[in-house]
Short mmCIF file of C-alpha atoms in Angstrom, two decimals:
data_model
loop_
_atom_site.label_atom_id
_atom_site.label_comp_id
_atom_site.label_asym_id
_atom_site.label_seq_id
_atom_site.Cartn_x
_atom_site.Cartn_y
_atom_site.Cartn_z
CA UNK P 88 1.78 -2.57 -32.11
CA UNK P 89 4.58 -5.04 -31.51
CA UNK P 90 6.15 -4.19 -34.85
CA UNK P 91 6.10 -0.52 -34.13
CA UNK P 92 7.75 -1.00 -30.75
CA UNK P 93 10.49 -3.20 -32.10
CA UNK P 94 11.12 -0.72 -34.84
CA UNK P 95 11.45 2.18 -32.43
CA UNK P 96 13.67 0.28 -30.05
CA UNK P 97 15.86 -0.75 -32.96
CA UNK P 98 16.28 2.95 -33.75
CA UNK P 99 17.15 3.57 -30.13
CA UNK P 100 19.64 0.71 -30.17
CA UNK P 101 21.20 2.17 -33.30
CA UNK P 102 21.64 5.50 -31.57
CA UNK P 103 23.03 3.73 -28.56
CA UNK P 104 25.65 1.80 -30.50
CA UNK P 105 26.63 5.08 -32.16
CA UNK P 106 27.09 6.69 -28.78
CA UNK P 107 29.03 3.81 -27.33
CA UNK P 108 31.41 3.97 -30.29
CA UNK P 109 32.31 7.51 -29.27
CA UNK P 110 35.64 7.79 -27.42
CA UNK P 111 34.16 9.61 -24.38
CA UNK P 112 32.72 6.59 -22.57
CA UNK P 113 34.51 7.80 -19.44
CA UNK P 114 32.34 9.95 -17.24
CA UNK P 115 33.08 13.57 -17.86
CA UNK P 116 30.80 16.24 -16.51
CA UNK P 117 29.03 18.03 -19.35
CA UNK P 118 26.92 21.18 -19.30
CA UNK P 119 23.22 20.42 -18.79
CA UNK P 120 22.16 21.46 -22.32
CA UNK P 121 24.71 19.15 -23.84
CA UNK P 122 23.79 16.30 -21.52
CA UNK P 123 20.11 16.69 -22.31
CA UNK P 124 20.82 15.81 -25.91
CA UNK P 125 21.89 12.39 -24.72
CA UNK P 126 18.85 11.84 -22.50
CA UNK P 127 16.51 13.49 -24.99
CA UNK P 128 17.29 10.90 -27.62
CA UNK P 129 15.40 8.31 -25.60
CA UNK P 130 13.29 10.31 -23.13
CA UNK P 131 12.50 13.26 -25.45
CA UNK P 132 14.06 16.67 -24.72
CA UNK P 133 11.05 17.65 -22.58
CA UNK P 134 11.01 14.27 -20.79
CA UNK P 135 7.81 13.07 -22.48
CA UNK P 136 9.23 9.95 -24.06
CA UNK P 137 7.35 8.75 -27.13
CA UNK P 138 8.89 5.29 -26.96
CA UNK P 139 6.68 2.87 -25.05
CA UNK P 140 9.59 1.12 -23.28
CA UNK P 141 11.15 4.37 -22.09
CA UNK P 142 9.59 6.21 -19.18
CA UNK P 143 8.31 9.75 -19.29
CA UNK P 144 10.52 11.61 -16.84
CA UNK P 145 8.57 14.88 -17.00
CA UNK P 146 6.95 15.82 -13.71
CA UNK P 147 8.55 13.06 -11.63
CA UNK P 148 9.70 14.15 -8.18
CA UNK P 149 13.31 15.41 -8.28
CA UNK P 150 14.43 13.30 -5.30
CA UNK P 151 12.87 10.21 -6.87
CA UNK P 152 14.67 10.87 -10.17
CA UNK P 153 17.98 11.47 -8.47
CA UNK P 154 17.68 8.28 -6.45
CA UNK P 155 16.92 6.24 -9.57
CA UNK P 156 20.03 7.63 -11.28
CA UNK P 157 22.12 6.87 -8.19
CA UNK P 158 20.67 3.37 -8.07
CA UNK P 159 21.48 2.74 -11.75
CA UNK P 160 25.01 4.00 -11.10
CA UNK P 161 25.45 1.77 -8.04
CA UNK P 162 23.91 -1.23 -9.79
CA UNK P 163 21.00 -1.33 -7.36
CA UNK P 164 18.59 -0.94 -10.25
CA UNK P 165 19.42 -2.73 -13.45
CA UNK P 166 18.42 -2.19 -17.06
CA UNK P 167 20.60 -3.06 -20.04
CA UNK P 168 20.01 0.25 -21.78
CA UNK P 169 20.33 2.63 -18.82
CA UNK P 170 23.31 0.62 -17.58
CA UNK P 171 25.15 1.51 -20.77
CA UNK P 172 24.23 5.20 -20.51
CA UNK P 173 24.92 5.84 -16.86
CA UNK P 174 28.73 5.35 -16.98
CA UNK P 175 28.88 8.37 -19.30
CA UNK P 176 27.26 10.62 -16.72
CA UNK P 177 29.08 12.03 -13.70
CA UNK P 178 27.30 11.65 -10.37
CA UNK P 179 27.64 15.39 -9.79
CA UNK P 180 25.29 15.98 -12.74
CA UNK P 181 22.39 13.98 -11.30
CA UNK P 182 20.94 16.79 -9.25
CA UNK P 183 20.63 19.23 -12.16
CA UNK P 184 19.24 16.53 -14.47
CA UNK P 185 16.68 15.49 -11.87
CA UNK P 186 15.67 19.10 -11.26
CA UNK P 187 15.30 19.77 -14.98
CA UNK P 188 13.04 16.78 -15.66
CA UNK P 189 10.98 17.33 -12.51
CA UNK P 190 10.13 20.82 -13.76
CA UNK P 191 8.88 19.71 -17.17
CA UNK P 192 5.14 19.40 -17.73
CA UNK P 193 3.94 15.87 -18.23
CA UNK P 194 1.88 15.48 -21.38
CA UNK P 195 -1.04 13.05 -21.43
CA UNK P 196 -1.50 9.98 -23.55
CA UNK P 197 0.82 8.07 -25.79
CA UNK P 198 2.61 10.49 -28.05
CA UNK P 199 4.24 7.75 -30.04
CA UNK P 200 3.69 8.39 -33.72
CA UNK P 201 1.44 5.61 -34.89
CA UNK P 202 2.17 4.94 -38.51
CA UNK P 203 -1.03 4.42 -40.45
CA UNK P 204 -1.56 0.79 -41.33
CA UNK P 205 -2.22 0.38 -45.04
CA UNK P 206 -5.95 -0.01 -45.41
CA UNK P 207 -6.83 -3.54 -46.34
CA UNK P 208 -10.04 -3.43 -48.37
CA UNK P 209 -10.62 -7.15 -47.88
CA UNK P 210 -10.66 -6.88 -44.05
CA UNK P 211 -14.12 -7.11 -42.49
CA UNK P 212 -15.39 -3.73 -41.32
CA UNK P 213 -16.09 -5.08 -37.82
CA UNK P 214 -12.50 -6.12 -37.11
CA UNK P 215 -11.33 -2.62 -36.20
CA UNK P 216 -14.42 -1.96 -34.07
CA UNK P 217 -13.94 -5.24 -32.25
CA UNK P 218 -10.38 -4.56 -31.23
CA UNK P 219 -11.43 -1.09 -30.11
CA UNK P 220 -14.01 -2.77 -27.90
CA UNK P 221 -11.50 -5.27 -26.54
CA UNK P 222 -9.19 -2.39 -25.71
CA UNK P 223 -12.01 -0.49 -23.98
CA UNK P 224 -12.75 -3.59 -21.89
CA UNK P 225 -9.11 -3.92 -20.93
CA UNK P 226 -8.99 -0.26 -19.87
CA UNK P 227 -12.19 -0.68 -17.84
CA UNK P 228 -10.69 -3.67 -16.07
CA UNK P 229 -7.54 -1.67 -15.43
CA UNK P 230 -9.57 1.20 -14.02
CA UNK P 231 -11.28 -1.15 -11.58
CA UNK P 232 -7.88 -2.39 -10.34
CA UNK P 233 -6.46 1.11 -10.15
CA UNK P 234 -9.39 2.59 -8.22
CA UNK P 235 -10.59 -0.38 -6.13
CA UNK P 236 -7.77 -2.90 -6.09
CA UNK P 237 -8.45 -6.65 -6.19
CA UNK P 238 -10.08 -7.71 -2.95
CA UNK P 239 -9.79 -11.48 -3.40
CA UNK P 240 -6.00 -11.35 -3.68
CA UNK P 241 -5.57 -8.25 -1.47
CA UNK P 242 -4.07 -6.05 -4.19
CA UNK P 243 -4.48 -2.53 -2.79
CA UNK P 244 -5.91 0.18 -5.05
CA UNK P 245 -3.05 1.96 -6.84
CA UNK P 246 -4.86 5.29 -6.49
CA UNK P 247 -4.59 5.04 -2.70
CA UNK P 248 -0.85 5.70 -2.88
CA UNK P 249 -0.24 7.20 -6.34
CA UNK P 250 -3.37 9.39 -6.24
CA UNK P 251 -6.58 8.94 -8.22
CA UNK P 252 -5.12 10.97 -11.10
CA UNK P 253 -1.72 9.29 -10.78
CA UNK P 254 0.23 12.47 -9.98
CA UNK P 255 1.63 11.02 -6.76
CA UNK P 256 3.58 13.12 -4.25
CA UNK P 257 7.06 13.21 -2.72
CA UNK P 258 6.70 9.62 -1.47
CA UNK P 259 4.84 7.99 -4.38
CA UNK P 260 6.00 8.59 -7.96
CA UNK P 261 3.92 10.19 -10.71
CA UNK P 262 2.62 7.27 -12.81
CA UNK P 263 -0.35 8.94 -14.54
CA UNK P 264 -0.14 8.74 -18.36
CA UNK P 265 3.13 6.79 -18.10
CA UNK P 266 3.96 4.67 -21.16
CA UNK P 267 2.23 1.29 -21.05
CA UNK P 268 5.15 -1.00 -21.92
CA UNK P 269 7.35 0.73 -19.33
CA UNK P 270 4.67 0.22 -16.65
CA UNK P 271 4.28 -3.47 -17.58
CA UNK P 272 8.06 -3.88 -17.38
CA UNK P 273 8.29 -2.25 -13.94
CA UNK P 274 5.40 -4.22 -12.45
CA UNK P 275 6.85 -7.45 -13.84
CA UNK P 276 10.28 -6.56 -12.46
CA UNK P 277 8.86 -5.71 -9.03
CA UNK P 278 6.92 -8.98 -9.13
CA UNK P 279 9.96 -11.14 -9.92
CA UNK P 280 12.25 -9.04 -7.73
CA UNK P 281 14.40 -7.99 -10.71
CA UNK P 282 13.67 -4.43 -9.54
CA UNK P 283 14.11 -4.31 -5.78
CA UNK P 284 15.16 -0.73 -5.13
CA UNK P 285 11.82 0.37 -3.65
CA UNK P 286 13.06 1.34 -0.20
CA UNK P 287 10.01 0.16 1.72
CA UNK P 288 9.29 -2.92 -0.34
CA UNK P 289 5.65 -2.00 -0.76
CA UNK P 290 5.66 -1.96 -4.57
CA UNK P 291 7.12 -5.47 -4.61
CA UNK P 292 4.36 -6.55 -2.21
CA UNK P 293 1.72 -5.06 -4.52
CA UNK P 294 3.11 -6.52 -7.75
CA UNK P 295 3.64 -10.01 -6.28
CA UNK P 296 -0.14 -10.28 -5.85
CA UNK P 297 -0.91 -9.38 -9.46
CA UNK P 298 -1.48 -11.67 -12.44
CA UNK P 299 0.05 -10.86 -15.83
CA UNK P 300 -3.44 -10.04 -17.14
CA UNK P 301 -4.02 -7.57 -14.33
CA UNK P 302 -0.64 -5.96 -15.01
CA UNK P 303 -1.46 -5.48 -18.70
CA UNK P 304 -4.90 -4.07 -17.92
CA UNK P 305 -3.75 -1.59 -15.28
CA UNK P 306 -0.90 -0.37 -17.53
CA UNK P 307 -3.40 0.35 -20.32
CA UNK P 308 -5.55 2.34 -17.91
CA UNK P 309 -2.61 4.27 -16.44
CA UNK P 310 -1.66 5.49 -19.91
CA UNK P 311 -5.13 7.11 -20.24
CA UNK P 312 -4.89 9.01 -16.91
CA UNK P 313 -4.81 12.80 -17.05
CA UNK P 314 -3.76 15.20 -14.34
CA UNK P 315 -6.85 16.49 -12.50
CA UNK P 316 -7.46 20.18 -13.23
CA UNK F 102 34.20 -15.59 12.04
CA UNK F 103 35.80 -12.40 13.31
CA UNK F 104 33.95 -10.52 10.60
CA UNK F 105 30.68 -12.10 11.65
CA UNK F 106 31.33 -11.10 15.24
CA UNK F 107 31.98 -7.50 14.32
CA UNK F 108 28.80 -7.44 12.23
CA UNK F 109 26.86 -8.69 15.20
CA UNK F 110 28.41 -6.06 17.42
CA UNK F 111 27.55 -3.31 14.94
CA UNK F 112 24.02 -4.64 14.68
CA UNK F 113 23.68 -4.56 18.45
CA UNK F 114 24.36 -0.85 18.48
CA UNK F 115 21.56 -0.12 16.06
CA UNK F 116 18.34 0.61 17.95
CA UNK F 117 16.22 -1.04 15.30
CA UNK F 118 18.22 -4.23 15.33
CA UNK F 119 18.11 -4.45 19.09
CA UNK F 120 14.29 -4.37 19.03
CA UNK F 121 14.29 -7.11 16.42
CA UNK F 122 16.68 -9.18 18.48
CA UNK F 123 14.66 -8.70 21.65
CA UNK F 124 11.52 -9.87 19.90
CA UNK F 125 13.16 -12.45 17.73
CA UNK F 126 14.82 -14.10 20.72
CA UNK F 127 11.74 -16.26 21.16
CA UNK F 128 8.86 -17.01 18.83
CA UNK F 129 5.87 -14.72 19.44
CA UNK F 130 3.52 -16.23 21.97
CA UNK F 131 0.11 -16.51 20.36
CA UNK F 132 -3.20 -17.53 21.92
CA UNK F 133 -3.34 -21.30 22.51
CA UNK F 134 0.46 -21.65 22.75
CA UNK F 135 2.26 -22.15 26.03
CA UNK F 136 3.25 -18.93 27.72
CA UNK F 137 0.61 -16.75 26.04
CA UNK F 138 -0.39 -13.82 28.21
CA UNK F 139 -3.17 -11.61 26.88
CA UNK F 140 -2.13 -7.98 26.47
CA UNK F 141 1.54 -8.61 27.20
CA UNK F 142 3.35 -5.40 26.24
CA UNK F 143 5.85 -5.66 23.41
CA UNK F 144 8.86 -3.31 23.61
CA UNK F 145 7.65 -1.59 20.46
CA UNK F 146 4.17 -0.91 21.86
CA UNK F 147 5.66 0.60 25.01
CA UNK F 148 7.81 2.79 22.80
CA UNK F 149 4.88 3.99 20.66
CA UNK F 150 2.73 4.76 23.69
CA UNK F 151 5.55 6.78 25.19
CA UNK F 152 6.12 8.77 21.99
CA UNK F 153 2.48 9.73 21.45
CA UNK F 154 1.26 10.74 18.00
CA UNK F 155 0.78 13.67 15.67
CA UNK F 156 -2.52 13.48 13.74
CA UNK F 157 -1.31 15.86 11.02
CA UNK F 158 1.68 13.64 10.23
CA UNK F 159 -0.58 10.61 10.63
CA UNK F 160 -2.81 11.77 7.78
CA UNK F 161 0.26 11.83 5.52
CA UNK F 162 1.40 8.39 6.62
CA UNK F 163 -2.08 6.94 6.23
CA UNK F 164 -1.76 7.37 2.46
CA UNK F 165 -0.03 3.99 2.29
CA UNK F 166 -3.09 2.37 3.88
CA UNK F 167 -5.77 3.95 1.68
CA UNK F 168 -5.50 1.39 -1.08
CA UNK F 169 -7.31 -1.08 1.21
CA UNK F 170 -8.95 0.88 4.06
CA UNK F 171 -10.04 3.67 1.64
CA UNK F 172 -9.27 7.39 1.73
CA UNK F 173 -11.90 8.03 4.44
CA UNK F 174 -10.59 5.03 6.48
CA UNK F 175 -14.11 3.58 6.59
CA UNK F 176 -13.11 0.28 4.97
CA UNK F 177 -15.39 -1.63 2.61
CA UNK F 178 -18.99 -2.71 3.22
CA UNK F 179 -18.05 -6.32 2.37
CA UNK F 180 -16.01 -6.24 5.59
CA UNK F 181 -12.82 -7.50 3.97
CA UNK F 182 -11.16 -4.27 5.13
CA UNK F 183 -12.46 -3.01 8.48
CA UNK F 184 -13.34 0.56 9.24
CA UNK F 185 -10.67 2.27 11.33
CA UNK F 186 -12.40 5.64 11.87
CA UNK F 187 -12.80 6.70 15.48
CA UNK F 188 -11.23 3.53 16.87
CA UNK F 189 -9.35 4.22 20.11
CA UNK F 190 -5.69 5.08 19.50
CA UNK F 191 -4.70 2.57 22.19
CA UNK F 192 -6.55 -0.20 20.33
CA UNK F 193 -5.06 0.73 16.94
CA UNK F 194 -1.57 0.78 18.44
CA UNK F 195 -2.15 -2.59 20.12
CA UNK F 196 -3.36 -4.18 16.90
CA UNK F 197 -0.66 -2.74 14.62
CA UNK F 198 2.23 -3.56 16.97
CA UNK F 199 0.88 -7.07 17.63
CA UNK F 200 0.52 -7.64 13.87
CA UNK F 201 4.12 -6.47 13.39
CA UNK F 202 5.27 -8.75 16.21
CA UNK F 203 3.52 -11.76 14.68
CA UNK F 204 1.06 -12.12 17.56
CA UNK F 205 -2.05 -11.16 15.55
CA UNK F 206 -2.06 -12.85 12.16
CA UNK F 207 -2.74 -10.58 9.17
CA UNK F 208 -0.66 -11.68 6.17
CA UNK F 209 -2.66 -9.54 3.70
CA UNK F 210 -1.66 -6.38 5.48
CA UNK F 211 1.75 -7.26 6.93
CA UNK F 212 4.00 -6.01 4.07
CA UNK F 213 2.35 -2.58 4.31
CA UNK F 214 2.70 -2.13 8.09
CA UNK F 215 5.87 -4.02 8.91
CA UNK F 216 9.22 -2.31 9.22
CA UNK F 217 10.34 -0.49 7.01
CA UNK F 218 6.97 0.20 5.32
CA UNK F 219 6.08 2.34 8.32
CA UNK F 220 8.32 3.46 11.18
CA UNK F 221 7.64 3.09 14.90
CA UNK F 222 6.87 6.79 15.07
CA UNK F 223 4.32 6.57 12.25
CA UNK F 224 2.28 4.00 14.18
CA UNK F 225 1.45 6.56 16.86
CA UNK F 226 0.83 9.29 14.28
CA UNK F 227 -1.60 7.16 12.27
CA UNK F 228 -3.44 6.05 15.42
CA UNK F 229 -3.83 9.66 16.55
CA UNK F 230 -5.14 10.64 13.12
CA UNK F 231 -7.65 7.78 12.78
CA UNK F 232 -9.04 8.48 16.23
CA UNK F 233 -10.10 11.97 15.08
CA UNK F 234 -12.29 10.64 12.26
CA UNK F 235 -16.04 10.03 12.46
CA UNK F 236 -17.74 7.52 10.21
CA UNK F 237 -20.09 9.13 7.78
CA UNK F 238 -20.24 6.50 5.06
CA UNK F 239 -22.77 3.66 5.31
CA UNK F 240 -21.28 0.44 6.76
CA UNK F 241 -22.13 -3.19 5.94
CA UNK F 242 -25.06 -4.28 8.12
CA UNK F 243 -26.11 -7.71 6.82
CA UNK F 244 -29.37 -8.40 5.03
CA UNK F 245 -31.69 -8.88 7.98
CA UNK F 246 -32.16 -6.67 11.05
CA UNK F 247 -31.71 -9.02 14.02
CA UNK F 248 -30.91 -6.25 16.50
CA UNK F 249 -33.35 -7.40 19.17
CA UNK F 250 -31.87 -10.89 19.41
CA UNK F 251 -28.37 -9.49 19.06
CA UNK F 252 -28.86 -6.98 21.82
CA UNK F 253 -30.11 -9.72 24.16
CA UNK F 254 -27.07 -11.88 23.44
CA UNK F 255 -24.79 -8.89 23.95
CA UNK F 256 -26.41 -8.09 27.30
CA UNK F 257 -26.81 -11.68 28.57
CA UNK F 258 -23.16 -12.48 27.86
CA UNK F 259 -21.96 -9.24 29.47
CA UNK F 260 -20.00 -8.11 26.43
CA UNK F 261 -20.52 -4.55 27.70
CA UNK F 262 -18.13 -5.37 30.55
CA UNK F 263 -15.34 -4.78 28.07
CA UNK F 264 -16.94 -3.29 24.95
CA UNK F 265 -19.31 -0.84 26.73
CA UNK F 266 -23.11 -0.49 26.68
CA UNK F 267 -23.03 1.34 23.35
CA UNK F 268 -20.27 -0.78 21.82
CA UNK F 269 -17.90 2.10 22.49
CA UNK F 270 -15.08 -0.05 23.88
CA UNK F 271 -12.61 1.20 26.45
CA UNK F 272 -9.65 3.35 25.48
CA UNK F 273 -7.83 2.91 28.81
CA UNK F 274 -7.92 -0.89 28.65
CA UNK F 275 -7.52 -1.11 24.85
CA UNK F 276 -10.85 -2.85 24.32
CA UNK F 277 -12.03 -2.17 20.78
CA UNK F 278 -15.03 -0.08 19.84
CA UNK F 279 -17.45 -2.28 17.91
CA UNK F 280 -20.28 0.09 16.96
CA UNK F 281 -20.86 0.85 13.27
CA UNK F 282 -18.23 -1.72 12.24
CA UNK F 283 -18.91 -3.80 9.11
CA UNK F 284 -21.14 -6.84 9.68
CA UNK F 285 -18.96 -9.42 7.91
CA UNK F 286 -15.82 -8.20 9.64
CA UNK F 287 -17.46 -8.54 13.08
CA UNK F 288 -18.52 -12.13 12.36
CA UNK F 289 -15.11 -13.09 11.00
CA UNK F 290 -13.24 -11.66 13.98
CA UNK F 291 -15.49 -13.34 16.56
CA UNK F 292 -14.91 -16.69 14.86
CA UNK F 293 -11.17 -16.14 14.50
CA UNK F 294 -10.93 -15.07 18.14
CA UNK F 295 -12.79 -18.18 19.27
CA UNK F 296 -10.75 -20.50 17.01
CA UNK F 297 -7.55 -18.78 18.05
CA UNK F 298 -6.44 -18.11 14.47
CA UNK F 299 -6.40 -14.35 15.07
CA UNK F 300 -3.59 -14.88 17.59
CA UNK F 301 -4.50 -12.26 20.21
CA UNK F 302 -7.73 -13.61 21.72
CA UNK F 303 -8.83 -12.51 25.19
CA UNK F 304 -9.51 -15.80 27.03
CA UNK F 305 -12.53 -14.30 28.79
CA UNK F 306 -14.06 -13.22 25.51
CA UNK F 307 -13.51 -16.71 24.12
CA UNK F 308 -15.49 -17.98 27.10
CA UNK F 309 -18.25 -15.41 26.51
CA UNK F 310 -18.79 -16.55 22.91
CA UNK F 311 -17.95 -20.24 23.42
CA UNK F 312 -21.52 -21.41 22.84
CA UNK F 313 -22.42 -19.00 20.01
CA UNK F 314 -24.06 -20.60 16.96
CA UNK F 315 -23.76 -19.17 13.45
CA UNK F 316 -27.18 -17.53 14.00
CA UNK F 317 -25.93 -15.96 17.24
CA UNK F 318 -22.85 -14.50 15.52
CA UNK F 319 -25.10 -13.05 12.83
CA UNK F 320 -27.53 -11.55 15.35
CA UNK F 321 -24.80 -9.88 17.43
CA UNK F 322 -23.10 -8.54 14.31
CA UNK F 323 -26.43 -7.29 13.01
CA UNK F 324 -26.97 -5.42 16.30
CA UNK F 325 -23.44 -3.97 16.60
CA UNK F 326 -23.22 -2.88 12.95
CA UNK F 327 -26.46 -0.93 13.44
CA UNK F 328 -25.22 0.93 16.51
CA UNK F 329 -24.16 4.49 15.66
CA UNK F 330 -20.56 5.69 16.02
CA UNK F 331 -20.31 6.16 19.80
CA UNK F 332 -19.18 9.78 19.56
CA UNK F 333 -22.47 10.74 17.96
CA UNK F 334 -24.38 9.37 21.01
CA UNK F 335 -22.14 10.31 23.96
CA UNK F 336 -24.70 12.84 25.21
CA UNK F 337 -27.26 10.05 25.51
CA UNK F 338 -25.03 7.56 27.35
CA UNK F 339 -26.92 6.57 30.50
CA UNK F 340 -25.10 6.97 33.80
CA UNK F 341 -25.99 3.45 34.96
CA UNK F 342 -23.67 0.76 33.68
#
């Protein structure tokens, strides 16, 4: 898992260095189709990123997306990778980009291509089954947090704001089926205050009450959420 | 220094800041501290009462509360989160504004109700919305039915003077409805009101429960939690008080 992620992010970094080497680092408005090639490299052309660190943008509220882009531009939200991309994009393009991604259909699950691990004939047959079980337990724990919260530490149920299927609304972003590593990163950043652009401060209040174990568990569960039919 | 002055002047012109300054001028007066006056109006509460509320907007705003009080606003049977359904709007407004002002202590909830999590206007909207709801879900009632003893304590100590014969409270005076509330929440609040840790105790209520033992708290809570939501019994309310 870790290996795969590092490998994919290395690819992304490679692409990034390539892009930065281009002469056009100065913001220059580009037609949407052209601009989408840049975003698509990391977020997928349809906004369903297959890289666990990169968020799916598909289906997110347009105003939310636009505000995030503005915040990256203004330095109110920080991320090494997006910070290097955002100078290339003109502020006047944000609206169209946000509209485009908000209109894409979010696809469920992790779409990251999992490369088959070479079968090791000497490995005990139970090993795979055991880790499957551990994962199922983690997801069940995450589901409990998502649906009921943690009463002892007053963590409110995520579903209360983001919706039981995670689709959110105009005030609470769509987090259902979001990539697990991205969710862990955001919750950790809200917890430490490294991300502090939530206008009402409620997400920081939620994350501050969570343990690292709870964050991992809830992120695993969120990735399994599907839009209610 | 000049810069600081101009910042202060700008801040003074912002309505929000002026409320903060008015309230921040002195520490909130809580029960047990010198100068405490029960039910003293805060500027914010006066403002909310004047604005009124829109229940349709309130339903939207309540979404940020559902993670604890639940989507049906009935709270949890363990009593950690109280039921808010059907509570008088005046009571809800009193509690929320006093929590925001630091008079009633509620650190678990504060980040989700303080400014800017919800606006002054939303307080009235949410209160109007919650008041329209009836409790349908089962509430926490405690293991043993001690209604008979509880009812006697409730009558003997004249709790009905403020909370009504059916635990329906009093909207005009902002006395809370107690019927069909969760058992553990009722016990906790009575203790916190007596100890003064809740912050907004009514001195006369403290007197009324001053001699209550643990068993008395349990009996009264057992009785009140078993009373039906007052709106389902209004037809049967006897004329005699």
